Short mmCIF file of C-alpha atoms and ligand atoms in Angstrom, two decimals:
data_model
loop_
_atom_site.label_atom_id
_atom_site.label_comp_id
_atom_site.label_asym_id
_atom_site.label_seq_id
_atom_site.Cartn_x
_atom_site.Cartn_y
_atom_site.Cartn_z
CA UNK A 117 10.72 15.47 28.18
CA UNK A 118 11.40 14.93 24.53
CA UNK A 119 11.68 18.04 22.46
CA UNK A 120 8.90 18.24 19.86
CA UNK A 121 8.28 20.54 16.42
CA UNK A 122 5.13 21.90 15.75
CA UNK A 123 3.79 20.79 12.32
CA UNK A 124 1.24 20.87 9.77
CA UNK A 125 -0.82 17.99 8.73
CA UNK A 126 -4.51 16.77 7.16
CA UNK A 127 -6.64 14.57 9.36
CA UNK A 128 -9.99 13.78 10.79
CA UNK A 129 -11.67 13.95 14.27
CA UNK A 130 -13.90 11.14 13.89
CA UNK A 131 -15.28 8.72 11.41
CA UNK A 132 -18.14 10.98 9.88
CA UNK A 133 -16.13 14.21 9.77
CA UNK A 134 -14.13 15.30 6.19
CA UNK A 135 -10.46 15.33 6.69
CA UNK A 136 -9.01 19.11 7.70
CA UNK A 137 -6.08 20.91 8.53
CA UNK A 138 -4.92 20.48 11.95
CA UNK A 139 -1.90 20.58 13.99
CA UNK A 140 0.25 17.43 15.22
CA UNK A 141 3.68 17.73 17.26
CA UNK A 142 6.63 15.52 15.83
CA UNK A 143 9.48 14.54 18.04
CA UNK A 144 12.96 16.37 17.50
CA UNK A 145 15.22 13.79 15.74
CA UNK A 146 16.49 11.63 18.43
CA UNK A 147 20.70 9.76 17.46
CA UNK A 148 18.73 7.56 15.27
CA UNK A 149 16.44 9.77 13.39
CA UNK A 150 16.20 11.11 10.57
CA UNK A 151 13.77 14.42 9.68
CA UNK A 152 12.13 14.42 6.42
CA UNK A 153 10.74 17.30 4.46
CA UNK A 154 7.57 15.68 2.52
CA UNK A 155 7.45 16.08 -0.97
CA UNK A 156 4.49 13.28 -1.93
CA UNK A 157 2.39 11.13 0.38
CA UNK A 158 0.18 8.38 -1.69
CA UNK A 159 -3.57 7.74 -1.07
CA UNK A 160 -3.87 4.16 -0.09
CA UNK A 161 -7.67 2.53 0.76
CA UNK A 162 -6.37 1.57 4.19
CA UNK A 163 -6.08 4.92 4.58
CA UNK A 164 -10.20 5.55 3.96
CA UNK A 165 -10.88 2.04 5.86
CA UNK A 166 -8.89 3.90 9.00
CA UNK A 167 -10.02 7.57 8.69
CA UNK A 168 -13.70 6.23 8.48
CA UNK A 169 -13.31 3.75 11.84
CA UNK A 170 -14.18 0.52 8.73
CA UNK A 171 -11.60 -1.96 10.62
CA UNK A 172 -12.29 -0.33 14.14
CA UNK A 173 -9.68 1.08 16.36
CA UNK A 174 -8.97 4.13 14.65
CA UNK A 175 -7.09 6.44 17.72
CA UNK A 176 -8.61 10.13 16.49
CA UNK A 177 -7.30 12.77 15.55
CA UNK A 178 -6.34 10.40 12.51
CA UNK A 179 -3.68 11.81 10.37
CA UNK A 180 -3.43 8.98 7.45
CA UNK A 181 -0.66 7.87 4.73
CA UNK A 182 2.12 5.57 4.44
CA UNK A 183 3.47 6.51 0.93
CA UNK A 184 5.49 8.93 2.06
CA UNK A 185 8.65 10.39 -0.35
CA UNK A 186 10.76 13.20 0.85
CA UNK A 187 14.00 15.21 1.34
CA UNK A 188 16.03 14.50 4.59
CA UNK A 189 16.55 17.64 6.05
CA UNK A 190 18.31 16.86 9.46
CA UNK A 191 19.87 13.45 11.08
CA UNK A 192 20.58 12.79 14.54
CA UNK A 193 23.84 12.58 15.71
CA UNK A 194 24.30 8.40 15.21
CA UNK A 195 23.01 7.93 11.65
CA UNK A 196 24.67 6.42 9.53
CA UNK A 197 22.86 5.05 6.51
CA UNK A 198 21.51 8.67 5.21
CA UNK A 199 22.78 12.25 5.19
CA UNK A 200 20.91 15.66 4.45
CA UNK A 201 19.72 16.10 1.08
CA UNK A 202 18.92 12.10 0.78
CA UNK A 203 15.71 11.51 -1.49
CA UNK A 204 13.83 8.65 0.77
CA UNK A 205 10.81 6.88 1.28
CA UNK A 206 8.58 5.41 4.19
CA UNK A 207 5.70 2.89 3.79
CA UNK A 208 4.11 0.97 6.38
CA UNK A 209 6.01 1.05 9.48
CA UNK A 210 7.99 2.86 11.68
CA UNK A 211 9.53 0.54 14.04
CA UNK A 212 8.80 -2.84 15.13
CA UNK A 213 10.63 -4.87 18.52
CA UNK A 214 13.75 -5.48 16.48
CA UNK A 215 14.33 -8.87 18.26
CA UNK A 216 11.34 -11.02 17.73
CA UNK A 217 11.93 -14.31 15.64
CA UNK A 218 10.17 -12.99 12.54
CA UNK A 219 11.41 -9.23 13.33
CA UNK A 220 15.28 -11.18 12.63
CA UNK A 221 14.43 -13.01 9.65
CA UNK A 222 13.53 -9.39 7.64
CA UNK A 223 9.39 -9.68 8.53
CA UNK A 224 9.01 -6.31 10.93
CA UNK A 225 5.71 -6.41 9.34
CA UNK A 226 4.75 -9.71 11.55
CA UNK A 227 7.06 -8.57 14.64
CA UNK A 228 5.51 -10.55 17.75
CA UNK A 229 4.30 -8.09 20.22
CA UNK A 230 3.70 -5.98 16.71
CA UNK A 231 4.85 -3.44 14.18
CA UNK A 232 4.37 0.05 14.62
CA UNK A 233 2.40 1.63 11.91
CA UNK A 234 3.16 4.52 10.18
CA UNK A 235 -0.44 5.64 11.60
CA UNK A 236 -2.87 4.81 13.99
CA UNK A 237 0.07 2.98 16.46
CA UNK A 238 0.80 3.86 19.89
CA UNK A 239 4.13 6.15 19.96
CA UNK A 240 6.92 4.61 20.71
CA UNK A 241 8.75 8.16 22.19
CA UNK A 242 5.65 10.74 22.61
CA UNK A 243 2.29 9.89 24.49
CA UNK A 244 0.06 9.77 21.78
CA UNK A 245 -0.29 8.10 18.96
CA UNK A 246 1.42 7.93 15.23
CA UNK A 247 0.55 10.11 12.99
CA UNK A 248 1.48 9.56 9.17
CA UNK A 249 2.41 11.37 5.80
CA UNK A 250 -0.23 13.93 5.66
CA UNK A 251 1.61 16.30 6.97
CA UNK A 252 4.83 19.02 6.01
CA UNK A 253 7.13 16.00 7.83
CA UNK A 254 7.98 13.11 9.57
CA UNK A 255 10.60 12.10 11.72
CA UNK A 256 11.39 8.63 11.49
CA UNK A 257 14.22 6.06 12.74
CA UNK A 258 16.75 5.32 9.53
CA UNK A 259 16.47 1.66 9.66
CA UNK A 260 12.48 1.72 8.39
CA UNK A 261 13.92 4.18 5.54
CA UNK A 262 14.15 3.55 2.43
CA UNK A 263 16.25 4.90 -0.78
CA UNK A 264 14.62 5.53 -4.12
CA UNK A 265 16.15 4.96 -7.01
CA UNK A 266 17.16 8.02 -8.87
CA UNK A 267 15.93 7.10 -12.46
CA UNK A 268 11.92 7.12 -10.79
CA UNK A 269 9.39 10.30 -10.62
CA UNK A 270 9.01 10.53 -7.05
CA UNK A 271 5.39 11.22 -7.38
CA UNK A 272 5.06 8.05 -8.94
CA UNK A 273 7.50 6.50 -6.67
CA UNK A 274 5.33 7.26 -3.37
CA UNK A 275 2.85 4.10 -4.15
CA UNK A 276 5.93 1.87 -4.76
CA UNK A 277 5.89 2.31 -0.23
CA UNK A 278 2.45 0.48 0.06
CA UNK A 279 0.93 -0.68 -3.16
CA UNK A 280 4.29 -1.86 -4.64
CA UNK A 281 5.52 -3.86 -1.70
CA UNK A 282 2.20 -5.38 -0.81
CA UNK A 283 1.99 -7.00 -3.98
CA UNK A 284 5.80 -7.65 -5.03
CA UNK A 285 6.23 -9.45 -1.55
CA UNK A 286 3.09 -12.31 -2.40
CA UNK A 287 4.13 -12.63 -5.88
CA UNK A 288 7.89 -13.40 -5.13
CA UNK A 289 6.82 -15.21 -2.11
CA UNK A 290 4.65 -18.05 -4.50
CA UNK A 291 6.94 -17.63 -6.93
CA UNK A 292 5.11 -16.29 -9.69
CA UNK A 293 7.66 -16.16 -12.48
CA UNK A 294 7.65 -17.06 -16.45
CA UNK A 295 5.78 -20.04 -17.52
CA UNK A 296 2.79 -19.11 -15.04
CA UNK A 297 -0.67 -17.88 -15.53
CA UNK A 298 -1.29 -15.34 -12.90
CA UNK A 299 -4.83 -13.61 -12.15
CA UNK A 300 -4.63 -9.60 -10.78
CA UNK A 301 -8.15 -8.99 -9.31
CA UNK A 302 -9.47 -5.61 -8.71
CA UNK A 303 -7.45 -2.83 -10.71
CA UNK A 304 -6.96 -0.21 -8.10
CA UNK A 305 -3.72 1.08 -6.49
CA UNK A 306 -2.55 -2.07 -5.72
CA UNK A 307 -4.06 -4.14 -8.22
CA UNK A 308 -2.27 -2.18 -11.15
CA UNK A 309 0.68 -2.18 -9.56
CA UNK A 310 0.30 -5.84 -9.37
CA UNK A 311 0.51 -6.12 -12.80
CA UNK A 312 3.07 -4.14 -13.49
CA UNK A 313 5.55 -6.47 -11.49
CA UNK A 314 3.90 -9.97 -11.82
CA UNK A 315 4.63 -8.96 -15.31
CA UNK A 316 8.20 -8.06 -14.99
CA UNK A 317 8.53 -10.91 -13.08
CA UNK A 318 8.12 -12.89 -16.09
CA UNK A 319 4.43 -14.13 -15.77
CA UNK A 320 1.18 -14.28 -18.15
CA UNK A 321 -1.28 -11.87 -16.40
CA UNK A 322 -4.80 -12.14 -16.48
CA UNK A 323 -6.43 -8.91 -14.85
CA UNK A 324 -10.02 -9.24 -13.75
CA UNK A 325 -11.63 -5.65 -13.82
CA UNK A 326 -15.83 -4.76 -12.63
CA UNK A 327 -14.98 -1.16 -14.42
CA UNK A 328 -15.16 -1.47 -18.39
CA UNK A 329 -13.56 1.51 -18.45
CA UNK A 330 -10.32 0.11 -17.16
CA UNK A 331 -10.69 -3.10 -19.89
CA UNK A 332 -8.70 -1.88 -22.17
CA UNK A 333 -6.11 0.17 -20.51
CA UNK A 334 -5.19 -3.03 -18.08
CA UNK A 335 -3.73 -4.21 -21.44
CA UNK A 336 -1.60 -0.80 -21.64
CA UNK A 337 -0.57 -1.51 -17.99
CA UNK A 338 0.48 -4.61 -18.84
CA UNK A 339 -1.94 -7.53 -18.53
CA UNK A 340 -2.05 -10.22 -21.41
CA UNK A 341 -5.49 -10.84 -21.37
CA UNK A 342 -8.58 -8.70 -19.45
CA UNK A 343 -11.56 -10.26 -18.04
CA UNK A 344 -14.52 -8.38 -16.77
CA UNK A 345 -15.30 -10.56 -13.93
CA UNK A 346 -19.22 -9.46 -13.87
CA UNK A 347 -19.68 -11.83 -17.21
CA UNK A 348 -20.30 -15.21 -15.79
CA UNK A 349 -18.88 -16.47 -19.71
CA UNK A 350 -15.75 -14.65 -19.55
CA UNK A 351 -15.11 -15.25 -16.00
CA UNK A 352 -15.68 -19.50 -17.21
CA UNK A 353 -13.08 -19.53 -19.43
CA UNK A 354 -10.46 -19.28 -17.29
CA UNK A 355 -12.16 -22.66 -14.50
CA UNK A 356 -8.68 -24.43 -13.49
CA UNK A 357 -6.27 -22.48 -15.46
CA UNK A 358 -4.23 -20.06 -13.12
CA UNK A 359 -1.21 -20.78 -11.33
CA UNK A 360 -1.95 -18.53 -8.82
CA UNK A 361 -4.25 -15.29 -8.16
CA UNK A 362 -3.60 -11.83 -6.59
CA UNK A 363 -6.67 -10.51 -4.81
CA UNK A 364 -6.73 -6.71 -4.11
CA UNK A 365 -10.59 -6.01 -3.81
CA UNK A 366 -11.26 -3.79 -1.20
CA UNK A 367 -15.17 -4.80 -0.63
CA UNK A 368 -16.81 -7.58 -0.27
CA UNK A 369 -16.99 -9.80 -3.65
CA UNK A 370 -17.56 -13.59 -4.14
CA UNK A 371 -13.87 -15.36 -3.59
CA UNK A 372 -15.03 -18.38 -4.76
CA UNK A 373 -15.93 -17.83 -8.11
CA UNK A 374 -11.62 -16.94 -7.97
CA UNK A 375 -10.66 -20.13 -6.27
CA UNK A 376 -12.63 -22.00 -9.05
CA UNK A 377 -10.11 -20.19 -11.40
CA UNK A 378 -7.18 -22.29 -9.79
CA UNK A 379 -5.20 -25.24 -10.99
CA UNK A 380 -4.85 -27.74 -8.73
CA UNK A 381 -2.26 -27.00 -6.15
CA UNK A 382 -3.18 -23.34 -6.50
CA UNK A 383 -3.01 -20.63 -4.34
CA UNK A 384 -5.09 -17.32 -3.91
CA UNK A 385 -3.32 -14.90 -1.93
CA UNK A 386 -5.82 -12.10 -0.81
CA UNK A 387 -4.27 -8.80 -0.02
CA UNK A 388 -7.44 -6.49 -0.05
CA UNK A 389 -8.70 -6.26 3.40
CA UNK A 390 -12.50 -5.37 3.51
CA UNK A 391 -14.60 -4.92 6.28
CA UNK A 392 -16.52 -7.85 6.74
CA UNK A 393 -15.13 -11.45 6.53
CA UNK A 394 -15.41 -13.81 3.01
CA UNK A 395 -17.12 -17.05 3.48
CA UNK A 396 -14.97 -19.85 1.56
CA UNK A 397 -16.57 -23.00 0.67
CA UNK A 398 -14.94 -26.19 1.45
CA UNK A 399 -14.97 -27.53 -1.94
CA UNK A 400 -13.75 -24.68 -3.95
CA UNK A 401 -10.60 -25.68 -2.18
CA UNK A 402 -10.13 -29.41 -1.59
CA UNK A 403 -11.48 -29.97 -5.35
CA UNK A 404 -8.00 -28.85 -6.22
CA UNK A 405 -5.76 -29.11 -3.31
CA UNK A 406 -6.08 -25.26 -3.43
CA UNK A 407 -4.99 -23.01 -0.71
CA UNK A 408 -6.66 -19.75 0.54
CA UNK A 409 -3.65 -17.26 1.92
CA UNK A 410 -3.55 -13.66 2.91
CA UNK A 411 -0.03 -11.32 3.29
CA UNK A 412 0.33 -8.14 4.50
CA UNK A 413 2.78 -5.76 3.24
CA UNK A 414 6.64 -6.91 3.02
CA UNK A 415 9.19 -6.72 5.62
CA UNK A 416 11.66 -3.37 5.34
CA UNK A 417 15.10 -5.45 3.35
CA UNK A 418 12.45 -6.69 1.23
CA UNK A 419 10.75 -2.75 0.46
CA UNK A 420 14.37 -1.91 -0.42
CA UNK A 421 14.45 -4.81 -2.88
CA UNK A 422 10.95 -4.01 -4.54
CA UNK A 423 12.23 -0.60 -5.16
CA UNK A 424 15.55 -1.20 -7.01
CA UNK A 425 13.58 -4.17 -8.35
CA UNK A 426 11.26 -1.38 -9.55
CA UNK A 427 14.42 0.70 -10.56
CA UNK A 428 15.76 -1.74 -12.95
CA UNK A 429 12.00 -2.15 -14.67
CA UNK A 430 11.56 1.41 -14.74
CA UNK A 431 8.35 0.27 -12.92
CA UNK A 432 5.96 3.39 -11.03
CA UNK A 433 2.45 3.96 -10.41
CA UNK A 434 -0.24 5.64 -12.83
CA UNK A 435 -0.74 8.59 -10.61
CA UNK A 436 -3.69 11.53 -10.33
CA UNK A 437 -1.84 14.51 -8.32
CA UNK A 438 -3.92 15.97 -6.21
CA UNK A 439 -3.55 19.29 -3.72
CA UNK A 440 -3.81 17.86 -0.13
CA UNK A 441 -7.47 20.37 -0.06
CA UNK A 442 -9.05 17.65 -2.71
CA UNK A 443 -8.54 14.97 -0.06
CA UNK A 444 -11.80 14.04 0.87
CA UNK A 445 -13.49 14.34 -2.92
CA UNK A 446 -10.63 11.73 -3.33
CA UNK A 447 -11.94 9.58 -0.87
CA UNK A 448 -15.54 9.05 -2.47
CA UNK A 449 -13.98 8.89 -6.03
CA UNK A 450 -12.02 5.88 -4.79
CA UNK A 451 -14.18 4.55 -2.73
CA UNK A 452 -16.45 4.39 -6.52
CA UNK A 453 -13.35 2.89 -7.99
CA UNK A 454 -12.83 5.92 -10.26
CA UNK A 455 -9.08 6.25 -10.01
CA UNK A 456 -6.35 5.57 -12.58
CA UNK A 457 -5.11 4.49 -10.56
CA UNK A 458 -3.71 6.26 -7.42
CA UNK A 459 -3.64 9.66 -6.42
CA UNK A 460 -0.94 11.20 -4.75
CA UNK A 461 -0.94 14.54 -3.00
CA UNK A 462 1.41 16.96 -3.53
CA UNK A 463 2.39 17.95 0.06
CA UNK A 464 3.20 21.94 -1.35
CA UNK A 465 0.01 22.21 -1.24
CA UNK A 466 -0.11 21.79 2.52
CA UNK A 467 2.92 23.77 3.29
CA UNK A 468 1.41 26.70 1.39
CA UNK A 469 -2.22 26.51 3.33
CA UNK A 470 -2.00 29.29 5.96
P1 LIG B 910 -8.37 0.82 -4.55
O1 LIG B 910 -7.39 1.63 -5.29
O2 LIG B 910 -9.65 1.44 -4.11
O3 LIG B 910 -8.66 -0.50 -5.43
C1 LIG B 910 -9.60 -1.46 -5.07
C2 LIG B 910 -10.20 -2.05 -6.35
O4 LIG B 910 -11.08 -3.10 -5.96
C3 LIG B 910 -11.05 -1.09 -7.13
O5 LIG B 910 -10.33 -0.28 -8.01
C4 LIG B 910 -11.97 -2.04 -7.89
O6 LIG B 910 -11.28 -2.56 -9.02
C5 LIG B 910 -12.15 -3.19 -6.92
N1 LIG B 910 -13.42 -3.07 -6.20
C6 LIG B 910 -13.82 -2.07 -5.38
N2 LIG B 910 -15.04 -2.31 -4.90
C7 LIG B 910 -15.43 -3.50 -5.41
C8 LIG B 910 -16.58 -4.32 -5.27
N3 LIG B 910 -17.62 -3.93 -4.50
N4 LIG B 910 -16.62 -5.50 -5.93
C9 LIG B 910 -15.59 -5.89 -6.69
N5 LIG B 910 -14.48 -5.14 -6.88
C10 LIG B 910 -14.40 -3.98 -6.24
O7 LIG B 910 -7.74 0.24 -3.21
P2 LIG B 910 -6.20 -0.16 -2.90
O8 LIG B 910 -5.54 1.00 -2.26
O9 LIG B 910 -5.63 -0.81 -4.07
O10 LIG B 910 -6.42 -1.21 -1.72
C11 LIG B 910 -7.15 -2.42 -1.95
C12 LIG B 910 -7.40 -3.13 -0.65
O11 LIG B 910 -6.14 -3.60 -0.14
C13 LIG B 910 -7.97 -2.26 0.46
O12 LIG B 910 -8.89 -3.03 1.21
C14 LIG B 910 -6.78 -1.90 1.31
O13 LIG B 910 -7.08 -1.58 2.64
C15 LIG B 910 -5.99 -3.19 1.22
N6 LIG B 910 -4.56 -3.08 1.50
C16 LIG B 910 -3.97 -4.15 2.08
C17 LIG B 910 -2.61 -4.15 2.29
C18 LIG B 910 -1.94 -5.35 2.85
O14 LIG B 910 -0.85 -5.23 3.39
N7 LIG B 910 -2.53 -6.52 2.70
C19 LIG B 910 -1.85 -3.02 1.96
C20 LIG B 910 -2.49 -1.95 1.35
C21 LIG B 910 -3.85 -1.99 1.11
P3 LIG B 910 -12.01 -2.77 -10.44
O15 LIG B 910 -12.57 -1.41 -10.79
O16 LIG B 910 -10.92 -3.20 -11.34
O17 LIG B 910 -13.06 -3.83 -10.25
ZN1 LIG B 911 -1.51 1.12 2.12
ZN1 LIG B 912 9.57 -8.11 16.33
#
């Protein structure tokens, strides 16, 4: 029997009910564990698509997040990349088979027999399922943790775990870079922090917003030029003149009026995951030789890269703090695309909830 700590965390019951306190056990550190004291945990869509059962499969009780910055507070007895006191971070995952073909190359995130998520996974050490960064703590093997720099606000920092990676590994992996035209659709979490790094990466960025009332701050976040894609004149402009296109749009929304935005030899890399599936027609693409990709995440070597990467730009997110009680007002506010542009809860909040 492994040894478990009682501990505090915010999660549902089921789809229709408002996230609540409740009360999760975590296992006692095992050789390879490290035990972190939350300080931050990010609010990511996924984690509204899970807690509401949108991509069924959610296992319930559902205790969301994967931004997740914090204090190590104990190791086991065979770390060795971390000590007590470390300031760390955990996105995505938690483990994956560690011997897979992809898991070897650096890509946990598309391990064979699969990753295991920071939520919503099947346990690798307790019967029950994962449970994520809601909560006072999490205990988590060291090699899926990851070091933040010390020059970034760890508030701000907590995004870099989900929203940063997801959209620094597609960008690096088409090689966005200077002398490119890139297109950052849908100006969310991710989609701001896509322009953030696509433009520290050297590249033109075109951001294409539905909110005017994020037209002119994309500028201030970075973006050359703004387009409000709901203008059929604006959005015409730009026919055949990216290099490549970024799509973070969490609902449904008409991808081929973006492919028709490529070049030839083109590539739209979707990274928002809504519910129901996006019909592509054949000749948006083979007009143009254009290709239609999706990525998911980044694989853990590559996290650590995005965040020194993100060191050296003095790159964070635009965060809203929230107390961990706001949660589910957060959920509807972002779910109406009225955030600027990710909130993050400050986990005191939680520890000082009787
Ligand atoms: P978010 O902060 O809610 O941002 C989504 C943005 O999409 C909104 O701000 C809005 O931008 C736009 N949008 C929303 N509804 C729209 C609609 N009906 N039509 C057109 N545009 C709409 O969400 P996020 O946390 O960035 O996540 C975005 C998506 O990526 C989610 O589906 C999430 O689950 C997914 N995700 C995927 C990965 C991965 O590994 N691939 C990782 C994390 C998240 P504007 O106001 O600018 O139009
Ligand atoms: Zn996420
Ligand atoms: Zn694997």
């Amino acid at each position: 029997m492994i040894e478990t700590i009682s501990t505090k965390a915010y999660g549902t019951e089921a789809a229709e009910a408002p996230l609540d306190q409740l009360g999760i056990e975590r296992r006692k550190p095992t050789a390879h564990d490290v035990e972190i004291d939350i300080l931050f945990c990010g609010v990511c869509h996924s984690d509204v698509h899970t807690a509401r059962n949108e991509w069924p499969g959610t296992l319930y009780p559902c205790v969301p997040g994967h931004e997740i910055v914090g204090k190590i507070v104990s190791v086991g007895g065979h770390v060795s990349k971390f000590k007590v006191g470390d300031v760390v971070g955990v996105g995505c995952m938690v483990d994956s088979c560690r011997e897979c073909q992809y898991c070897n190359e650096g890509l946990e995130q598309y391990c064979e027999p699969g990753m295991t998520g920071t939520y919503n996974a099947p346990d690798k050490h307790l019967n029950t399922h994962t449970f994520g960064g809601y909560s006072e703590r999490i205990v988590v093997d060291e090699n899926f943790v990851l070091s933040i720099p010390d020059n970034l606000d760890l508030a701000a920092a907590a995004p870099l775990l989900c929203a940063g990676i997801t959209t620094y590994s597609p960008l690096k992996h088409w090689n966005v870079g200077p002398g490119q035209k890139v297109g950052v659709v849908g100006i969310g979490g991710l989609g701001h922090m896509g322009i953030k790094i696509a433009k520290a990466m050297g590249a033109e960025v075109v951001a294409f917003t539905t909110s005017e009332s994020k037209f002119a701050e994309a500028k201030r976040l970075g973006a050359d030029e703004v387009v409000l894609s709901k203008d059929k004149e604006q959005m015409a402009a730009y026919r055949g003149k990216l290099h490549f296109i970024l799509d973070a749009v969490s609902a449904e929304h008409d991808i081929n009026a973006y492919i028709s935005l490529l070049r030839v030899d083109g590539s739209l890399a979707l990274v928002g995951a809504p519910e129901q599936p996006l019909p592509v027609a054949a000749f948006s693409l083979i007009t143009g030789r254009k290709s239609f990709a999706g990525s998911m995440i980044g694989g853990i070597a590559e996290t650590q890269e995005m965040l020194d990467f993100c060191g050296e730009h003095n790159i964070t997110a635009d965060i809203e703090m929230i107390d961990v009680q706001q949660i589910n007002e957060a959920y509807d506010r972002m779910v109406k695309g009225d955030v600027k542009y990710r909130f993050v809860i400050d986990m005191a909040s939680l520890k000082e909830e009787k």
